[in-house]
Every structure is written in structure tokens, then in C-alpha cells.
Amino acid sequence: MVMGDYMKGGISRFGKGWMAAAVLALAAPLSAGANVIYDTDFSQINEWAFSGNNTTSVTAAPDGDGTAARFVLNRNDPVSFRSELVHISGMVPNNVRNASPGQEYWYGFKVWLDKFDRDTEDDILFQFHGAADAGCPSQRAPNLNLSIRNDSWIVTSVGDSRRCISRDDRPWQSWVQRKLGTYETGRWTHFVMRIKWSHQTDGILEIWKDGEKVLSQRTRTMFNDRKGPNMKIGIYKPSWSSRRTNTNQRSLYYGDLRVALGSNQFEAVSTMNGPTGGTPAAPQGLAVDVAPPAEVSPAPAQPVGEAEPEGDNCVRCEIVQDRSSLSILR
């Protein structure tokens, strides 16, 4: 058990009362459905640990509807590049803390970008890190991250079936990076992700933004580890660990966050219920055989590693040709 920070940019637990509060939170009934295994409105964050700065707080939601977790990162903070939260082992179900390989997961959450001026360097706001097996290297890329660069949302996914690999073993067997549209500040952006965690090519990655499907991909989604990846949320700006960029502060809010298992769980995890529109009907299956709309050109082939299996499909998104993020994600 750790009573302080592991290291600069590392993880620390919350203060007094976190155990009792978290046990009560876990004992509370889940409201979104039988397949939902985690559901929080961020009215408390006791089951989370700080990663980086310990400035994340519970506050009123920016639209006045409920509560939210507020993340702030300043270039001159003690940890200049990271203000994130990660689930504490034992405080949430094991299959929430680490995804179960081979299982189909649905993740729904909403993000409100507050102070977020345009920057040419990545801001990673949601990510999954693999849990390397004992004796294997731990320095690898996140298996999935959702980031902002310039004016765009970008998703990056990597996976590999080789055992005990590190960043030195790049290129990864599977590497996907796509733009998901322009980001907006001052409102909730709603995401739903359908992920089958697999180091084989039967993995699934589907993403909806504000109710519209923006990515449908069949790809390796994790490394060849016994445990599946674990989630981190907040702000991670790798470039600020070593250099300045054209911005000095980032701030955002996280609203609801839900996790479900099984098929067709869109409605169970979706956070849409306001001016951005209603929840669409739950999707059926993986739409790998639907061509992109006429005004959208099919994405070019994967730029790194082996080609993805037939059926790979990108909806309303474009490939990101700049591969610079591969050298900074960690």
C-alpha cells in the first residue's frame, strides 16, 4: 500500500475517509442496467488515485446539471505534464480496474473542454494502459488514447501478439490513428466506445461521438498480457515534461462515466440527454461492410505494421499522417 506519491508524475491515494466512502459507493446499486459494471456521476472520487498532480476536484457541473470532476494542468505545476485519475485496485471490481481479455466492453463518458486553446502538441484526455506480465518490460505505448491535437479529436490504438515486448520492438503489429472531428469548448462532448480487448485480429474498436458513429475498426486492441488494460482519465500533455508549447494551461470536466459488458450496450452507457440530441437506437453488430458516406473518402491503409484484416472500415474520419505521437506516448 502506498501512502504518498510513487514518483514524480506517479500515483497517490486520497486522504482520510477514502476507504469507507469507496466501499459505500461500490455497495450502491447500479442504475443503468444489469450489464453495467461501473457507473459514476463524479459526486465523489474516492475510488480513484491521483496520477501526477493532486489537484483534481469534485465540483458543480459547468452546465449546472449535477456534479463533475474538474481537471486542471498548468505548465508550472509541480508535475508539469500530468493531472489524471486511475482506479485503485480493490476499490472497484477487478474487471473494471483491468479489462478482461477477450471480453466485449462498452464505455460511455462525457467531457467538457473549458480552457483549451489550440495547441500543435497532443493533449491526451482518456487512455488505456496495458498491464505487463511479471518480468516483462512495462515501457510501452498506451493501447488506446483519445487526444486533441491542433483542432481535432484523435484516437490512437495499438496492439501486438508478441510476448514481453517494449517500445524498442516497434513498429507494433497493429497501429491505428484517426481524426474524429473538430473539438468544441464550452459544451459536453459525449463518447461511446465499444472495445473487444484482444491481441489477435478479432479485436473490435468502435467509437461514437455525440451519437454519430465515427470509427469502426477490426484490429488488435491490446498486448499479449495476462491482464487487460486499465483506464486513466484527465490531462496528460507529454511535451510539457521537457519543453514549452504555445499554451500554458488546460482545464476540463468529466461528467458521467459508465462501463458495461456484453453485446448492444450502447443505451446502457450513453450519456446523451440534452441539447446535443437524444440517444440513438442501440447499434447491432460491427458495421464492417458499410461504405463511408459519399462525401468521405475511405481512409488510407494503416501506416505502421501489418495490414489490418479485410473488413476494416473508418466512418467519417481520416488518417493522421503525422507519426510523431508514437515517440512521445507513454
Short mmCIF file of C-alpha atoms in Angstrom, two decimals:
data_model
loop_
_atom_site.label_atom_id
_atom_site.label_comp_id
_atom_site.label_asym_id
_atom_site.label_seq_id
_atom_site.Cartn_x
_atom_site.Cartn_y
_atom_site.Cartn_z
CA MET A 1 0.00 0.00 0.00
CA VAL A 2 1.31 3.41 -0.94
CA MET A 3 0.79 6.40 1.32
CA GLY A 4 2.31 9.06 -0.90
CA ASP A 5 3.40 9.63 -4.46
CA TYR A 6 5.19 6.76 -6.13
CA MET A 7 7.36 9.18 -8.09
CA LYS A 8 7.19 12.47 -9.88
CA GLY A 9 4.25 12.05 -12.21
CA GLY A 10 3.26 8.89 -10.33
CA ILE A 11 0.20 7.86 -8.34
CA SER A 12 -1.02 8.76 -4.86
CA ARG A 13 -4.04 7.76 -2.81
CA PHE A 14 -6.64 10.13 -1.44
CA GLY A 15 -6.76 11.24 2.18
CA LYS A 16 -8.77 10.14 5.22
CA GLY A 17 -12.11 8.51 4.66
CA TRP A 18 -11.49 7.21 1.17
CA MET A 19 -11.94 3.55 2.16
CA ALA A 20 -15.33 3.97 3.84
CA ALA A 21 -16.66 6.23 1.11
CA ALA A 22 -15.48 3.95 -1.67
CA VAL A 23 -16.96 0.84 -0.05
CA LEU A 24 -20.31 2.63 0.22
CA ALA A 25 -20.04 3.71 -3.42
CA LEU A 26 -19.36 0.16 -4.55
CA ALA A 27 -22.27 -1.14 -2.50
CA ALA A 28 -24.72 1.29 -4.11
CA PRO A 29 -26.99 -0.21 -6.79
CA LEU A 30 -26.11 0.43 -10.42
CA SER A 31 -28.94 2.21 -12.18
CA ALA A 32 -28.13 1.84 -15.86
CA GLY A 33 -28.81 -1.89 -16.30
CA ALA A 34 -27.78 -5.40 -15.35
CA ASN A 35 -24.76 -5.40 -17.67
CA VAL A 36 -23.34 -2.17 -16.25
CA ILE A 37 -20.36 -2.96 -14.01
CA TYR A 38 -19.37 0.63 -13.17
CA ASP A 39 -21.33 3.89 -13.07
CA THR A 40 -20.22 7.21 -11.59
CA ASP A 41 -21.52 10.76 -11.76
CA PHE A 42 -18.33 12.05 -10.08
CA SER A 43 -20.19 13.18 -6.98
CA GLN A 44 -17.19 11.57 -5.22
CA ILE A 45 -13.85 10.29 -6.50
CA ASN A 46 -12.71 8.16 -3.58
CA GLU A 47 -12.15 5.03 -5.67
CA TRP A 48 -9.63 6.91 -7.81
CA ALA A 49 -5.96 7.71 -7.18
CA PHE A 50 -4.14 10.79 -8.41
CA SER A 51 -1.63 10.29 -11.19
CA GLY A 52 0.59 13.36 -11.36
CA ASN A 53 -0.80 16.43 -9.60
CA ASN A 54 -3.35 16.05 -6.79
CA THR A 55 -5.49 18.99 -7.89
CA THR A 56 -8.47 17.14 -9.40
CA SER A 57 -11.65 18.05 -7.51
CA VAL A 58 -15.38 17.38 -7.35
CA THR A 59 -17.40 20.43 -8.34
CA ALA A 60 -20.72 21.50 -9.80
CA ALA A 61 -21.04 20.56 -13.45
CA PRO A 62 -20.33 23.53 -15.75
CA ASP A 63 -23.88 23.43 -17.15
CA GLY A 64 -25.37 23.37 -13.65
CA ASP A 65 -26.71 19.83 -14.01
CA GLY A 66 -25.24 17.63 -11.28
CA THR A 67 -21.59 17.19 -10.43
CA ALA A 68 -18.35 16.70 -12.33
CA ALA A 69 -14.66 16.06 -11.80
CA ARG A 70 -12.56 19.10 -12.71
CA PHE A 71 -9.04 18.63 -14.04
CA VAL A 72 -6.55 21.50 -14.34
CA LEU A 73 -2.98 21.37 -15.61
CA ASN A 74 -0.64 24.36 -15.60
CA ARG A 75 2.76 24.41 -17.25
CA ASN A 76 4.34 25.48 -13.92
CA ASP A 77 2.63 22.81 -11.76
CA PRO A 78 4.86 20.53 -9.63
CA VAL A 79 4.14 17.82 -12.20
CA SER A 80 4.07 19.91 -15.34
CA PHE A 81 2.66 17.31 -17.71
CA ARG A 82 0.05 15.19 -15.91
CA SER A 83 -3.16 15.59 -13.87
CA GLU A 84 -5.03 12.29 -14.15
CA LEU A 85 -7.03 9.76 -12.17
CA VAL A 86 -6.66 5.98 -12.19
CA HIS A 87 -8.80 3.40 -10.40
CA ILE A 88 -7.41 1.98 -7.15
CA SER A 89 -7.00 -1.81 -7.10
CA GLY A 90 -9.53 -3.38 -4.76
CA MET A 91 -11.77 -0.30 -4.75
CA VAL A 92 -13.62 -1.20 -7.96
CA PRO A 93 -14.40 -4.62 -9.48
CA ASN A 94 -11.34 -6.35 -10.91
CA ASN A 95 -12.84 -6.35 -14.41
CA VAL A 96 -13.21 -2.56 -14.19
CA ARG A 97 -9.70 -1.89 -12.87
CA ASN A 98 -8.26 -4.15 -15.60
CA ALA A 99 -10.31 -5.14 -18.64
CA SER A 100 -10.77 -8.88 -19.18
CA PRO A 101 -9.04 -10.07 -22.39
CA GLY A 102 -11.45 -11.47 -24.94
CA GLN A 103 -14.46 -9.65 -23.46
CA GLU A 104 -16.56 -7.01 -25.19
CA TYR A 105 -16.67 -3.74 -23.22
CA TRP A 106 -18.72 -0.59 -23.67
CA TYR A 107 -17.52 2.72 -22.22
CA GLY A 108 -19.64 5.87 -22.12
CA PHE A 109 -18.48 9.26 -20.82
CA LYS A 110 -18.77 12.98 -21.41
CA VAL A 111 -16.07 15.65 -21.45
CA TRP A 112 -16.41 19.44 -21.20
CA LEU A 113 -13.38 21.34 -22.50
CA ASP A 114 -13.05 24.55 -20.52
CA LYS A 115 -9.79 26.42 -21.09
CA PHE A 116 -8.44 24.69 -24.16
CA ASP A 117 -6.72 26.96 -26.63
CA ARG A 118 -5.45 25.34 -29.80
CA ASP A 119 -2.05 23.65 -29.47
CA THR A 120 0.04 21.76 -32.00
CA GLU A 121 1.12 19.24 -29.35
CA ASP A 122 -1.03 16.36 -28.06
CA ASP A 123 -3.30 16.56 -25.02
CA ILE A 124 -4.27 13.01 -24.03
CA LEU A 125 -7.59 13.03 -22.18
CA PHE A 126 -8.57 9.35 -21.97
CA GLN A 127 -6.30 6.33 -22.22
CA PHE A 128 -5.88 2.63 -21.52
CA HIS A 129 -2.51 1.26 -20.46
CA GLY A 130 -1.58 -2.41 -20.71
CA ALA A 131 -0.60 -4.31 -17.57
CA ALA A 132 2.69 -6.00 -18.45
CA ASP A 133 3.19 -9.51 -17.09
CA ALA A 134 5.76 -10.05 -14.33
CA GLY A 135 9.29 -9.94 -15.72
CA CYS A 136 8.24 -8.20 -18.94
CA PRO A 137 9.05 -4.59 -19.95
CA SER A 138 6.48 -2.03 -18.81
CA GLN A 139 7.56 0.87 -21.04
CA ARG A 140 5.12 0.60 -23.93
CA ALA A 141 2.59 2.82 -25.66
CA PRO A 142 -0.97 3.05 -24.33
CA ASN A 143 -3.20 0.52 -26.05
CA LEU A 144 -5.72 3.29 -26.67
CA ASN A 145 -5.72 7.02 -26.18
CA LEU A 146 -8.14 9.78 -27.06
CA SER A 147 -6.34 13.06 -27.58
CA ILE A 148 -6.58 16.55 -29.03
CA ARG A 149 -4.05 18.00 -31.45
CA ASN A 150 -4.47 21.29 -33.30
CA ASP A 151 -8.27 21.49 -33.69
CA SER A 152 -9.08 17.78 -33.83
CA TRP A 153 -10.07 14.84 -31.68
CA ILE A 154 -7.72 11.95 -32.44
CA VAL A 155 -7.84 8.30 -31.39
CA THR A 156 -4.77 6.08 -31.41
CA SER A 157 -4.89 2.31 -30.87
CA VAL A 158 -2.01 -0.17 -30.78
CA GLY A 159 -1.83 -3.92 -30.25
CA ASP A 160 0.60 -6.78 -30.68
CA SER A 161 0.51 -10.57 -30.25
CA ARG A 162 4.21 -10.92 -29.39
CA ARG A 163 5.10 -11.71 -25.80
CA CYS A 164 7.09 -9.44 -23.49
CA ILE A 165 7.70 -6.59 -25.92
CA SER A 166 8.75 -3.00 -25.27
CA ARG A 167 8.83 0.26 -27.20
CA ASP A 168 12.10 -0.94 -28.71
CA ASP A 169 10.11 -3.62 -30.58
CA ARG A 170 8.16 -1.10 -32.66
CA PRO A 171 6.55 -1.00 -35.15
CA TRP A 172 3.61 -2.63 -33.44
CA GLN A 173 1.79 -5.30 -35.42
CA SER A 174 -1.36 -3.16 -35.34
CA TRP A 175 -1.42 0.63 -35.21
CA VAL A 176 -4.46 2.79 -35.93
CA GLN A 177 -4.67 6.57 -35.67
CA ARG A 178 -7.69 8.52 -36.88
CA LYS A 179 -9.17 12.00 -36.62
CA LEU A 180 -12.67 12.04 -35.16
CA GLY A 181 -13.69 15.60 -35.99
CA THR A 182 -13.15 19.10 -34.63
CA TYR A 183 -13.25 19.71 -30.89
CA GLU A 184 -15.52 22.31 -29.28
CA THR A 185 -15.22 24.10 -25.95
CA GLY A 186 -17.97 25.16 -23.58
CA ARG A 187 -20.24 22.14 -24.03
CA TRP A 188 -20.39 18.43 -23.29
CA THR A 189 -18.94 16.08 -25.89
CA HIS A 190 -20.33 12.57 -25.49
CA PHE A 191 -18.36 9.45 -26.35
CA VAL A 192 -19.31 5.78 -26.50
CA MET A 193 -16.60 3.20 -27.18
CA ARG A 194 -17.16 -0.45 -27.96
CA ILE A 195 -13.95 -2.39 -27.45
CA LYS A 196 -13.24 -6.10 -27.61
CA TRP A 197 -9.88 -6.41 -25.93
CA SER A 198 -7.73 -8.87 -27.87
CA HIS A 199 -4.11 -9.22 -29.01
CA GLN A 200 -5.40 -11.10 -32.06
CA THR A 201 -7.03 -9.60 -35.14
CA ASP A 202 -10.53 -10.33 -33.80
CA GLY A 203 -10.34 -7.21 -31.63
CA ILE A 204 -13.01 -4.54 -32.12
CA LEU A 205 -12.85 -0.77 -31.78
CA GLU A 206 -15.96 1.30 -32.46
CA ILE A 207 -16.48 4.91 -31.39
CA TRP A 208 -19.50 7.22 -31.39
CA LYS A 209 -19.16 10.97 -30.80
CA ASP A 210 -22.33 12.84 -29.89
CA GLY A 211 -24.39 9.87 -31.08
CA GLU A 212 -22.73 9.57 -34.50
CA LYS A 213 -20.51 6.63 -35.29
CA VAL A 214 -17.08 7.98 -36.26
CA LEU A 215 -14.93 4.83 -36.24
CA SER A 216 -15.44 1.13 -36.87
CA GLN A 217 -12.27 -0.92 -36.86
CA ARG A 218 -11.27 -4.56 -36.52
CA THR A 219 -7.77 -4.62 -35.07
CA ARG A 220 -5.58 -5.84 -32.24
CA THR A 221 -6.53 -3.73 -29.23
CA MET A 222 -4.05 -4.85 -26.55
CA PHE A 223 -0.70 -6.51 -25.97
CA ASN A 224 -0.27 -10.21 -25.22
CA ASP A 225 -0.66 -9.85 -21.44
CA ARG A 226 -2.49 -11.95 -18.87
CA LYS A 227 -4.42 -8.91 -17.62
CA GLY A 228 -6.19 -6.38 -19.80
CA PRO A 229 -5.51 -2.62 -19.89
CA ASN A 230 -6.51 -0.16 -17.17
CA MET A 231 -8.18 3.22 -17.66
CA LYS A 232 -6.77 6.69 -16.95
CA ILE A 233 -8.75 9.91 -17.32
CA GLY A 234 -7.76 13.56 -17.13
CA ILE A 235 -4.99 15.57 -18.79
CA TYR A 236 -1.64 14.20 -19.92
CA LYS A 237 0.49 16.55 -22.03
CA PRO A 238 3.76 14.72 -22.78
CA SER A 239 5.51 17.67 -24.40
CA TRP A 240 5.36 19.73 -21.18
CA SER A 241 7.71 17.28 -19.48
CA SER A 242 10.60 18.71 -21.50
CA ARG A 243 9.59 21.82 -23.46
CA ARG A 244 7.14 24.67 -23.80
CA THR A 245 4.35 24.87 -26.34
CA ASN A 246 2.07 27.72 -27.38
CA THR A 247 -0.28 27.16 -24.39
CA ASN A 248 0.25 27.24 -20.61
CA GLN A 249 -2.97 25.89 -19.12
CA ARG A 250 -5.52 23.17 -19.85
CA SER A 251 -8.73 22.57 -17.92
CA LEU A 252 -11.70 20.29 -18.45
CA TYR A 253 -14.55 18.48 -16.71
CA TYR A 254 -15.56 14.84 -16.76
CA GLY A 255 -19.25 14.10 -16.27
CA ASP A 256 -20.79 10.64 -16.12
CA LEU A 257 -18.67 7.55 -16.79
CA ARG A 258 -20.17 4.10 -17.33
CA VAL A 259 -18.77 0.67 -18.18
CA ALA A 260 -20.82 -2.31 -19.40
CA LEU A 261 -20.13 -5.83 -20.64
CA GLY A 262 -21.78 -7.76 -23.47
CA SER A 263 -23.46 -7.03 -26.78
CA ASN A 264 -25.53 -3.98 -27.71
CA GLN A 265 -24.89 -1.93 -24.57
CA PHE A 266 -24.93 1.49 -26.25
CA GLU A 267 -28.02 2.72 -24.45
CA ALA A 268 -26.77 1.41 -21.11
CA VAL A 269 -23.63 3.57 -21.19
CA SER A 270 -24.61 6.57 -23.34
CA THR A 271 -24.50 9.92 -21.51
CA MET A 272 -26.54 11.89 -24.06
CA ASN A 273 -29.66 13.58 -22.68
CA GLY A 274 -29.63 17.23 -23.61
CA PRO A 275 -29.15 19.84 -26.32
CA THR A 276 -26.72 17.67 -28.28
CA GLY A 277 -29.58 15.29 -29.12
CA GLY A 278 -31.20 12.10 -27.91
CA THR A 279 -29.70 8.67 -27.60
CA PRO A 280 -29.81 6.82 -30.94
CA ALA A 281 -31.04 3.26 -31.15
CA ALA A 282 -28.57 0.68 -29.92
CA PRO A 283 -26.34 -0.42 -32.81
CA GLN A 284 -26.42 -4.01 -33.97
CA GLY A 285 -23.09 -5.72 -34.54
CA LEU A 286 -19.91 -4.43 -36.12
CA ALA A 287 -20.57 -2.41 -39.26
CA VAL A 288 -17.54 -3.53 -41.21
CA ASP A 289 -19.33 -3.84 -44.54
CA VAL A 290 -20.85 -0.36 -44.72
CA ALA A 291 -19.08 2.02 -47.08
CA PRO A 292 -18.30 5.55 -45.84
CA PRO A 293 -20.71 8.28 -46.98
CA ALA A 294 -20.11 9.58 -50.48
CA GLU A 295 -18.55 12.82 -49.28
CA VAL A 296 -15.97 11.00 -47.16
CA SER A 297 -13.05 9.22 -48.79
CA PRO A 298 -12.04 5.83 -47.38
CA ALA A 299 -9.06 6.05 -45.04
CA PRO A 300 -5.65 5.13 -46.45
CA ALA A 301 -4.00 1.89 -45.40
CA GLN A 302 -2.53 1.59 -41.93
CA PRO A 303 0.85 3.39 -41.94
CA VAL A 304 2.70 1.16 -39.46
CA GLY A 305 2.93 -2.61 -39.03
CA GLU A 306 0.97 -5.25 -40.89
CA ALA A 307 -2.20 -4.54 -42.82
CA GLU A 308 -5.45 -4.94 -40.92
CA PRO A 309 -7.76 -7.81 -41.93
CA GLU A 310 -10.38 -7.36 -44.60
CA GLY A 311 -13.42 -5.54 -43.30
CA ASP A 312 -11.54 -2.62 -41.77
CA ASN A 313 -13.81 0.41 -42.03
CA CYS A 314 -13.48 4.04 -40.96
CA VAL A 315 -16.62 6.17 -40.82
CA ARG A 316 -16.36 9.97 -41.11
CA CYS A 317 -12.74 10.05 -40.09
CA GLU A 318 -9.36 10.45 -41.71
CA ILE A 319 -5.95 9.05 -41.07
CA VAL A 320 -3.41 11.17 -39.23
CA GLN A 321 -0.25 11.11 -41.30
CA ASP A 322 1.93 12.66 -38.60
CA ARG A 323 3.52 9.76 -36.68
CA SER A 324 5.28 11.96 -34.13
CA SER A 325 2.95 10.86 -31.33
CA LEU A 326 4.48 7.38 -31.38
CA SER A 327 7.67 8.74 -29.88
CA ILE A 328 6.01 10.62 -27.02
CA LEU A 329 3.17 8.43 -25.80
CA ARG A 330 3.99 6.65 -22.57
#
